[in-house]
Structures are given as C-alpha cells and as structure tokens.
Amino acid sequence: MFVIDTLAHRLKRGCETMAYPKGPPPALPDRHGGALRVEAAKCPEGCQECIPVCPTEAITQRSGQGISLDLGRCLFCAACVEACPHGAITQTGDYRMAAARREDLVLGEPGKEEVRLVAALQGKLRKLFGRSLRLRQVSAGGCGAAEADLNVLSTIGWDIGRFGIQFVASPRHADGLVITGPVSKNMELALIKTWSAVPEPKIVIAVGTCAISGAPFIGNPEVMNGAASLVPVDLFIPGWPPHPLTILDGLLRLLGKLEEENSDRSRGARRRGRAGAEFG
C-alpha cells in the first residue's frame, strides 16, 4: 500500500523540475537586485559619494571621469545604489553574471558598463565536458551560503543532473573543481592537493565573491583572497552568495548548453512557420 500511495502522490504532483532553459527562468525574489550597471559618464567631476559606503572597497575612482566597480569584490548590498545621487550605479535585475576573466567583472569604462558574460568552451574541452561534467566541490573556509545554493541545484526543482553535471566525492573522479569561500590559510594545502588530484584537462569554477576575491575578508592575513591566488580559474560567478539561477546560467554558458537550446528553439520556430505556411 505504501508503494502505491507513493506512486499515486508522485503522479498527482507531476513534474516539479523547472522548464528553464527550454522555458522562461524562474522569477528572482524582490530583494534580489541582480547584476549592477555602472554608467561612469553620469558621474560629475569630483563626486565620490558611493566610494566610502562600499564595505569591501569594490568602488574606486578612475584616473579619468567616473568610477570603476569590481563585481568580484561586491557584496550586492546596494549601499552604493542608494548613495549615488546621479543614478550612475543601478540594479538591472539580471541574474546573468558569470565571466571567464577576472577583468570582465570590472565595470565603468565606456563599453564596459555591465559584466561581459562567459562564452562557451571551444574545441577539445567542449567535446570532453559538453555532455558530461563531474565536479568536486571544495569549501575553502566558506560560511555555508554559497554551498547551500550549490546544493539547491541538485534538488528536484533544479535537477542539474539533466544537463550531465554532477558533483562527485573524489577529485580523481572529477573533471574540475567548484570552489567556495575566501580560501583560508588552513585550506591552502588542501585546495592545492585537491586541484593536483584532478586529472588533466580540468576546469576550476570560483563561486561567490569570497572565492573570487576574499571579500569581505580581503586583506586579512588568514585568507588567500580567493581561489585564483592558488589555482587557475576558468569561470567566475559573483554574488554573496550567488543565486542558484546565476550559478546554473554560468555553468550552462560555459558548456554551450544555452546556445544549443536557442538553436533548438529557432529550428522549432522555423518548422512551425513552414507548417503554418503549408496549411495556411
């Protein structure tokens, strides 16, 4: 009877995994402002209202006009948005923030008002990891927030396994590392050994502001100021912590999964258009 009740319950609930990326992404909570946009041209000469309110010194004065904002150090507290009287810093509500290069997270220069998103892997790496990616997660002094959002991706609502992405227990079974936390001194050797145990070729993903720069602990002698100080990083996903949708988007972009979905939708639209023309 228990088995029958369980099956009946599951049939009644239906599929609870979100349709994204084949469908629209889930809505972000109201308090999530998304990625920031910096229009330095709006900054009047000499204005520094936003600089002292940043708790991690992510905002600096540029040599020319305006400011630079480093999303890799940003806590997304929105204090700078509230402090800026000229609207130079705004929240976009966009969940997409993953970048391949550290400098792509720095905003403010003309043409670089927003984060430059990661492109898909090319050639051999895409062929190797595009269909199956095994990752070993390393919490290098993290508080548990970014780790919790990574765990969410394995739940029934997100089901990251449908994209061929899985977390494994051993680095020797992994294709790469997912690193969270500011990388404390106590985790320095453990991280290096774990990275060394992953067979080549491999990728490294830094999830969260702490793993990217060490913020809000940046400069503390007990941390290494992020993963890139010890191992080469291929994907930076900012946030404190990053929303699960931001993490998933970054992984899918890196593997070229979003390109495939867009291509499938385009082919489907063309087929429907041809069918409509034939029967019209």
Short mmCIF file of C-alpha atoms in Angstrom, two decimals:
data_model
loop_
_atom_site.label_atom_id
_atom_site.label_comp_id
_atom_site.label_asym_id
_atom_site.label_seq_id
_atom_site.Cartn_x
_atom_site.Cartn_y
_atom_site.Cartn_z
CA MET A 1 0.00 0.00 0.00
CA PHE A 2 2.85 2.38 0.82
CA VAL A 3 4.35 1.92 -2.65
CA ILE A 4 1.00 2.51 -4.33
CA ASP A 5 0.40 5.65 -2.24
CA THR A 6 3.86 6.96 -3.10
CA LEU A 7 3.34 6.41 -6.83
CA ALA A 8 -0.10 8.00 -6.70
CA HIS A 9 1.34 11.01 -4.87
CA ARG A 10 4.08 11.45 -7.45
CA LEU A 11 1.62 11.18 -10.35
CA LYS A 12 -0.59 13.76 -8.70
CA ARG A 13 2.27 16.22 -8.21
CA GLY A 14 3.61 15.73 -11.74
CA CYS A 15 6.97 17.04 -12.90
CA GLU A 16 8.29 19.66 -10.49
CA THR A 17 11.54 20.40 -12.30
CA MET A 18 11.59 23.87 -13.85
CA ALA A 19 11.45 24.18 -17.62
CA TYR A 20 14.47 26.51 -17.82
CA PRO A 21 16.38 26.78 -20.15
CA LYS A 22 13.72 25.42 -22.53
CA GLY A 23 11.23 27.70 -20.82
CA PRO A 24 11.46 31.05 -19.02
CA PRO A 25 13.76 31.30 -16.00
CA PRO A 26 12.20 31.36 -12.52
CA ALA A 27 11.47 34.81 -11.13
CA LEU A 28 14.03 36.28 -8.78
CA PRO A 29 12.85 37.40 -5.32
CA ASP A 30 12.03 41.10 -4.97
CA ARG A 31 15.03 41.73 -2.73
CA HIS A 32 17.43 40.35 -5.37
CA GLY A 33 18.55 43.35 -7.41
CA GLY A 34 20.58 41.31 -9.89
CA ALA A 35 23.72 42.48 -11.61
CA LEU A 36 24.84 46.10 -11.38
CA ARG A 37 25.33 48.57 -14.20
CA VAL A 38 27.79 51.45 -13.97
CA GLU A 39 27.49 54.45 -16.28
CA ALA A 40 30.56 56.46 -15.34
CA ALA A 41 29.62 59.22 -17.77
CA LYS A 42 26.90 60.24 -15.30
CA CYS A 43 29.47 60.86 -12.57
CA PRO A 44 30.21 64.60 -12.21
CA GLU A 45 33.82 65.53 -11.70
CA GLY A 46 34.93 65.17 -8.10
CA CYS A 47 31.90 63.17 -6.93
CA GLN A 48 32.82 60.31 -4.59
CA GLU A 49 29.54 59.75 -2.77
CA CYS A 50 29.48 56.00 -3.46
CA ILE A 51 33.10 55.17 -2.65
CA PRO A 52 33.14 55.40 1.18
CA VAL A 53 29.90 53.40 1.62
CA CYS A 54 31.28 50.25 -0.03
CA PRO A 55 32.30 47.79 2.72
CA THR A 56 34.80 45.93 0.53
CA GLU A 57 36.33 48.87 -1.39
CA ALA A 58 34.91 47.45 -4.63
CA ILE A 59 34.45 51.01 -5.96
CA THR A 60 37.46 53.08 -6.93
CA GLN A 61 37.97 56.46 -8.59
CA ARG A 62 39.16 56.16 -12.18
CA SER A 63 42.02 58.30 -13.42
CA GLY A 64 39.63 59.93 -15.87
CA GLN A 65 35.99 60.69 -15.24
CA GLY A 66 33.85 58.48 -13.05
CA ILE A 67 34.38 55.27 -11.12
CA SER A 68 35.11 51.57 -11.52
CA LEU A 69 33.11 48.89 -9.71
CA ASP A 70 34.51 45.39 -9.25
CA LEU A 71 31.71 42.82 -9.09
CA GLY A 72 34.30 40.31 -7.92
CA ARG A 73 34.53 42.24 -4.64
CA CYS A 74 30.90 43.36 -4.47
CA LEU A 75 28.57 42.13 -1.71
CA PHE A 76 25.48 43.36 -3.62
CA CYS A 77 24.32 45.26 -0.56
CA ALA A 78 23.08 48.11 -2.81
CA ALA A 79 24.53 50.76 -0.48
CA CYS A 80 26.23 52.39 -3.48
CA VAL A 81 22.97 52.45 -5.45
CA GLU A 82 21.28 54.33 -2.62
CA ALA A 83 24.24 56.66 -2.08
CA CYS A 84 24.71 57.69 -5.74
CA PRO A 85 22.69 60.89 -6.31
CA HIS A 86 23.20 60.82 -10.10
CA GLY A 87 21.98 57.32 -10.97
CA ALA A 88 25.39 56.18 -12.21
CA ILE A 89 25.04 52.81 -10.42
CA THR A 90 21.82 50.88 -10.97
CA GLN A 91 20.46 47.40 -10.35
CA THR A 92 19.50 45.60 -13.56
CA GLY A 93 17.57 42.66 -12.10
CA ASP A 94 19.60 40.40 -14.40
CA TYR A 95 20.66 37.05 -12.96
CA ARG A 96 23.40 36.55 -15.59
CA MET A 97 26.81 37.44 -14.14
CA ALA A 98 29.31 34.64 -14.86
CA ALA A 99 32.57 35.70 -16.54
CA ALA A 100 35.59 33.85 -17.89
CA ARG A 101 38.13 36.52 -16.97
CA ARG A 102 38.57 38.41 -13.74
CA GLU A 103 38.74 41.75 -15.54
CA ASP A 104 35.35 41.11 -17.15
CA LEU A 105 33.77 41.72 -13.74
CA VAL A 106 35.10 45.29 -13.55
CA LEU A 107 32.50 47.85 -14.67
CA GLY A 108 32.64 51.52 -15.55
CA GLU A 109 34.72 52.11 -18.68
CA PRO A 110 32.92 53.06 -21.91
CA GLY A 111 31.54 49.86 -23.44
CA LYS A 112 32.05 48.02 -20.16
CA GLU A 113 29.07 49.27 -18.21
CA GLU A 114 27.92 45.70 -17.49
CA VAL A 115 29.62 42.34 -16.90
CA ARG A 116 31.00 40.62 -20.01
CA LEU A 117 29.46 37.15 -19.91
CA VAL A 118 31.44 33.95 -20.39
CA ALA A 119 31.48 32.32 -23.82
CA ALA A 120 31.20 28.57 -24.37
CA LEU A 121 34.23 26.31 -24.24
CA GLN A 122 35.69 25.57 -27.64
CA GLY A 123 37.30 22.61 -29.35
CA LYS A 124 38.51 19.67 -27.31
CA LEU A 125 37.32 20.96 -23.94
CA ARG A 126 33.75 21.43 -25.16
CA LYS A 127 33.81 17.98 -26.72
CA LEU A 128 35.04 16.48 -23.45
CA PHE A 129 32.84 18.38 -20.97
CA GLY A 130 29.82 19.40 -23.06
CA ARG A 131 27.86 16.18 -22.46
CA SER A 132 29.22 15.14 -19.07
CA LEU A 133 30.85 17.26 -16.39
CA ARG A 134 31.84 15.89 -12.98
CA LEU A 135 32.77 18.43 -10.32
CA ARG A 136 34.35 18.20 -6.88
CA GLN A 137 33.18 20.96 -4.55
CA VAL A 138 35.73 22.45 -2.15
CA SER A 139 34.54 24.67 0.69
CA ALA A 140 37.71 26.62 1.42
CA GLY A 141 36.64 28.44 4.56
CA GLY A 142 33.14 29.29 3.38
CA CYS A 143 30.24 30.24 5.64
CA GLY A 144 27.85 27.75 4.02
CA ALA A 145 25.78 30.24 1.99
CA ALA A 146 27.28 29.59 -1.45
CA GLU A 147 27.48 25.90 -0.58
CA ALA A 148 23.76 25.87 0.21
CA ASP A 149 22.90 27.41 -3.17
CA LEU A 150 25.07 24.82 -4.91
CA ASN A 151 23.17 22.09 -3.05
CA VAL A 152 19.89 23.56 -4.30
CA LEU A 153 20.94 22.75 -7.86
CA SER A 154 20.76 19.03 -7.09
CA THR A 155 17.17 19.20 -5.78
CA ILE A 156 14.17 18.10 -7.78
CA GLY A 157 13.23 21.66 -8.68
CA TRP A 158 16.52 22.37 -10.45
CA ASP A 159 17.88 18.89 -11.28
CA ILE A 160 21.29 19.89 -12.58
CA GLY A 161 21.92 16.23 -13.47
CA ARG A 162 19.67 16.58 -16.54
CA PHE A 163 22.46 18.60 -18.13
CA GLY A 164 25.06 15.93 -17.42
CA ILE A 165 26.51 17.87 -14.48
CA GLN A 166 27.14 16.01 -11.24
CA PHE A 167 29.07 16.55 -8.02
CA VAL A 168 31.40 13.72 -7.05
CA ALA A 169 33.13 12.72 -3.82
CA SER A 170 36.65 12.22 -5.15
CA PRO A 171 38.77 14.69 -7.14
CA ARG A 172 40.17 11.70 -9.06
CA HIS A 173 36.69 11.13 -10.48
CA ALA A 174 36.20 14.83 -11.32
CA ASP A 175 36.68 16.98 -14.40
CA GLY A 176 37.14 20.09 -12.31
CA LEU A 177 36.64 21.93 -9.04
CA VAL A 178 33.94 24.24 -7.71
CA ILE A 179 35.48 26.42 -5.02
CA THR A 180 33.60 28.42 -2.39
CA GLY A 181 34.90 30.50 0.49
CA PRO A 182 37.79 33.01 0.71
CA VAL A 183 40.40 30.20 0.86
CA SER A 184 41.63 30.31 4.42
CA LYS A 185 45.23 29.57 5.33
CA ASN A 186 44.10 26.28 6.85
CA MET A 187 42.62 25.24 3.49
CA GLU A 188 45.54 26.34 1.32
CA LEU A 189 47.32 22.98 1.20
CA ALA A 190 44.06 21.02 0.96
CA LEU A 191 42.95 23.04 -2.07
CA ILE A 192 46.27 22.65 -3.85
CA LYS A 193 46.28 18.89 -3.23
CA THR A 194 42.68 18.54 -4.40
CA TRP A 195 43.40 20.51 -7.57
CA SER A 196 46.51 18.41 -8.24
CA ALA A 197 44.47 15.21 -7.88
CA VAL A 198 42.04 16.18 -10.66
CA PRO A 199 43.27 14.67 -13.95
CA GLU A 200 44.05 16.88 -16.94
CA PRO A 201 42.37 18.59 -18.68
CA LYS A 202 40.43 20.25 -15.88
CA ILE A 203 38.48 23.39 -15.11
CA VAL A 204 38.10 25.48 -11.97
CA ILE A 205 34.99 27.47 -11.06
CA ALA A 206 35.01 30.12 -8.33
CA VAL A 207 31.50 30.54 -6.89
CA GLY A 208 30.75 33.62 -4.84
CA THR A 209 32.51 36.86 -4.02
CA CYS A 210 34.58 35.18 -1.31
CA ALA A 211 36.01 32.62 -3.73
CA ILE A 212 36.73 35.33 -6.31
CA SER A 213 38.45 37.94 -4.16
CA GLY A 214 38.18 37.01 -0.48
CA ALA A 215 35.64 39.75 0.26
CA PRO A 216 34.58 40.64 2.91
CA PHE A 217 37.75 39.14 4.35
CA ILE A 218 40.03 40.57 1.68
CA GLY A 219 43.36 41.65 3.10
CA ASN A 220 43.02 39.51 6.22
CA PRO A 221 46.29 37.63 6.86
CA GLU A 222 44.35 34.41 7.48
CA VAL A 223 42.88 34.20 3.98
CA MET A 224 44.38 33.90 0.50
CA ASN A 225 41.99 36.44 -1.10
CA GLY A 226 40.25 33.97 -3.35
CA ALA A 227 40.96 30.83 -5.36
CA ALA A 228 42.89 32.48 -8.19
CA SER A 229 45.79 33.14 -5.83
CA LEU A 230 46.48 29.39 -5.76
CA VAL A 231 44.92 27.75 -8.84
CA PRO A 232 43.94 28.94 -12.34
CA VAL A 233 40.23 29.83 -12.51
CA ASP A 234 38.18 29.34 -15.68
CA LEU A 235 34.81 30.68 -14.52
CA PHE A 236 33.99 33.44 -12.03
CA ILE A 237 30.42 33.55 -10.65
CA PRO A 238 29.94 36.63 -8.43
CA GLY A 239 27.36 37.04 -5.69
CA TRP A 240 27.22 36.97 -1.90
CA PRO A 241 26.02 34.32 -2.27
CA PRO A 242 25.11 33.92 -5.94
CA HIS A 243 21.54 32.87 -6.68
CA PRO A 244 21.23 29.23 -7.88
CA LEU A 245 19.97 30.60 -11.22
CA THR A 246 23.16 32.65 -11.59
CA ILE A 247 25.29 29.56 -10.93
CA LEU A 248 23.27 27.41 -13.32
CA ASP A 249 23.39 30.05 -16.05
CA GLY A 250 27.18 30.29 -15.74
CA LEU A 251 27.64 26.52 -15.99
CA LEU A 252 25.31 26.22 -18.98
CA ARG A 253 27.01 29.10 -20.78
CA LEU A 254 30.42 27.55 -20.20
CA LEU A 255 29.25 24.22 -21.66
CA GLY A 256 27.42 25.79 -24.59
CA LYS A 257 24.06 24.44 -23.40
CA LEU A 258 22.29 27.77 -23.83
CA GLU A 259 23.49 28.01 -27.44
CA GLU A 260 22.03 24.55 -28.08
CA GLU A 261 18.68 25.47 -26.54
CA ASN A 262 18.47 28.70 -28.55
CA SER A 263 19.31 26.77 -31.71
CA ASP A 264 16.65 24.15 -30.95
CA ARG A 265 14.03 26.85 -30.34
CA SER A 266 14.96 28.57 -33.60
CA ARG A 267 14.66 25.34 -35.56
CA GLY A 268 11.32 24.60 -33.90
CA ALA A 269 10.02 28.07 -34.78
CA ARG A 270 11.09 27.65 -38.39
CA ARG A 271 9.38 24.24 -38.60
CA ARG A 272 6.18 25.69 -37.15
CA GLY A 273 6.37 28.57 -39.60
CA ARG A 274 6.77 26.25 -42.57
CA ALA A 275 3.89 24.07 -41.33
CA GLY A 276 1.67 27.14 -40.97
CA ALA A 277 2.55 28.27 -44.49
CA GLU A 278 1.68 24.85 -45.92
CA PHE A 279 -1.71 24.70 -44.23
CA GLY A 280 -2.46 28.40 -44.41
#
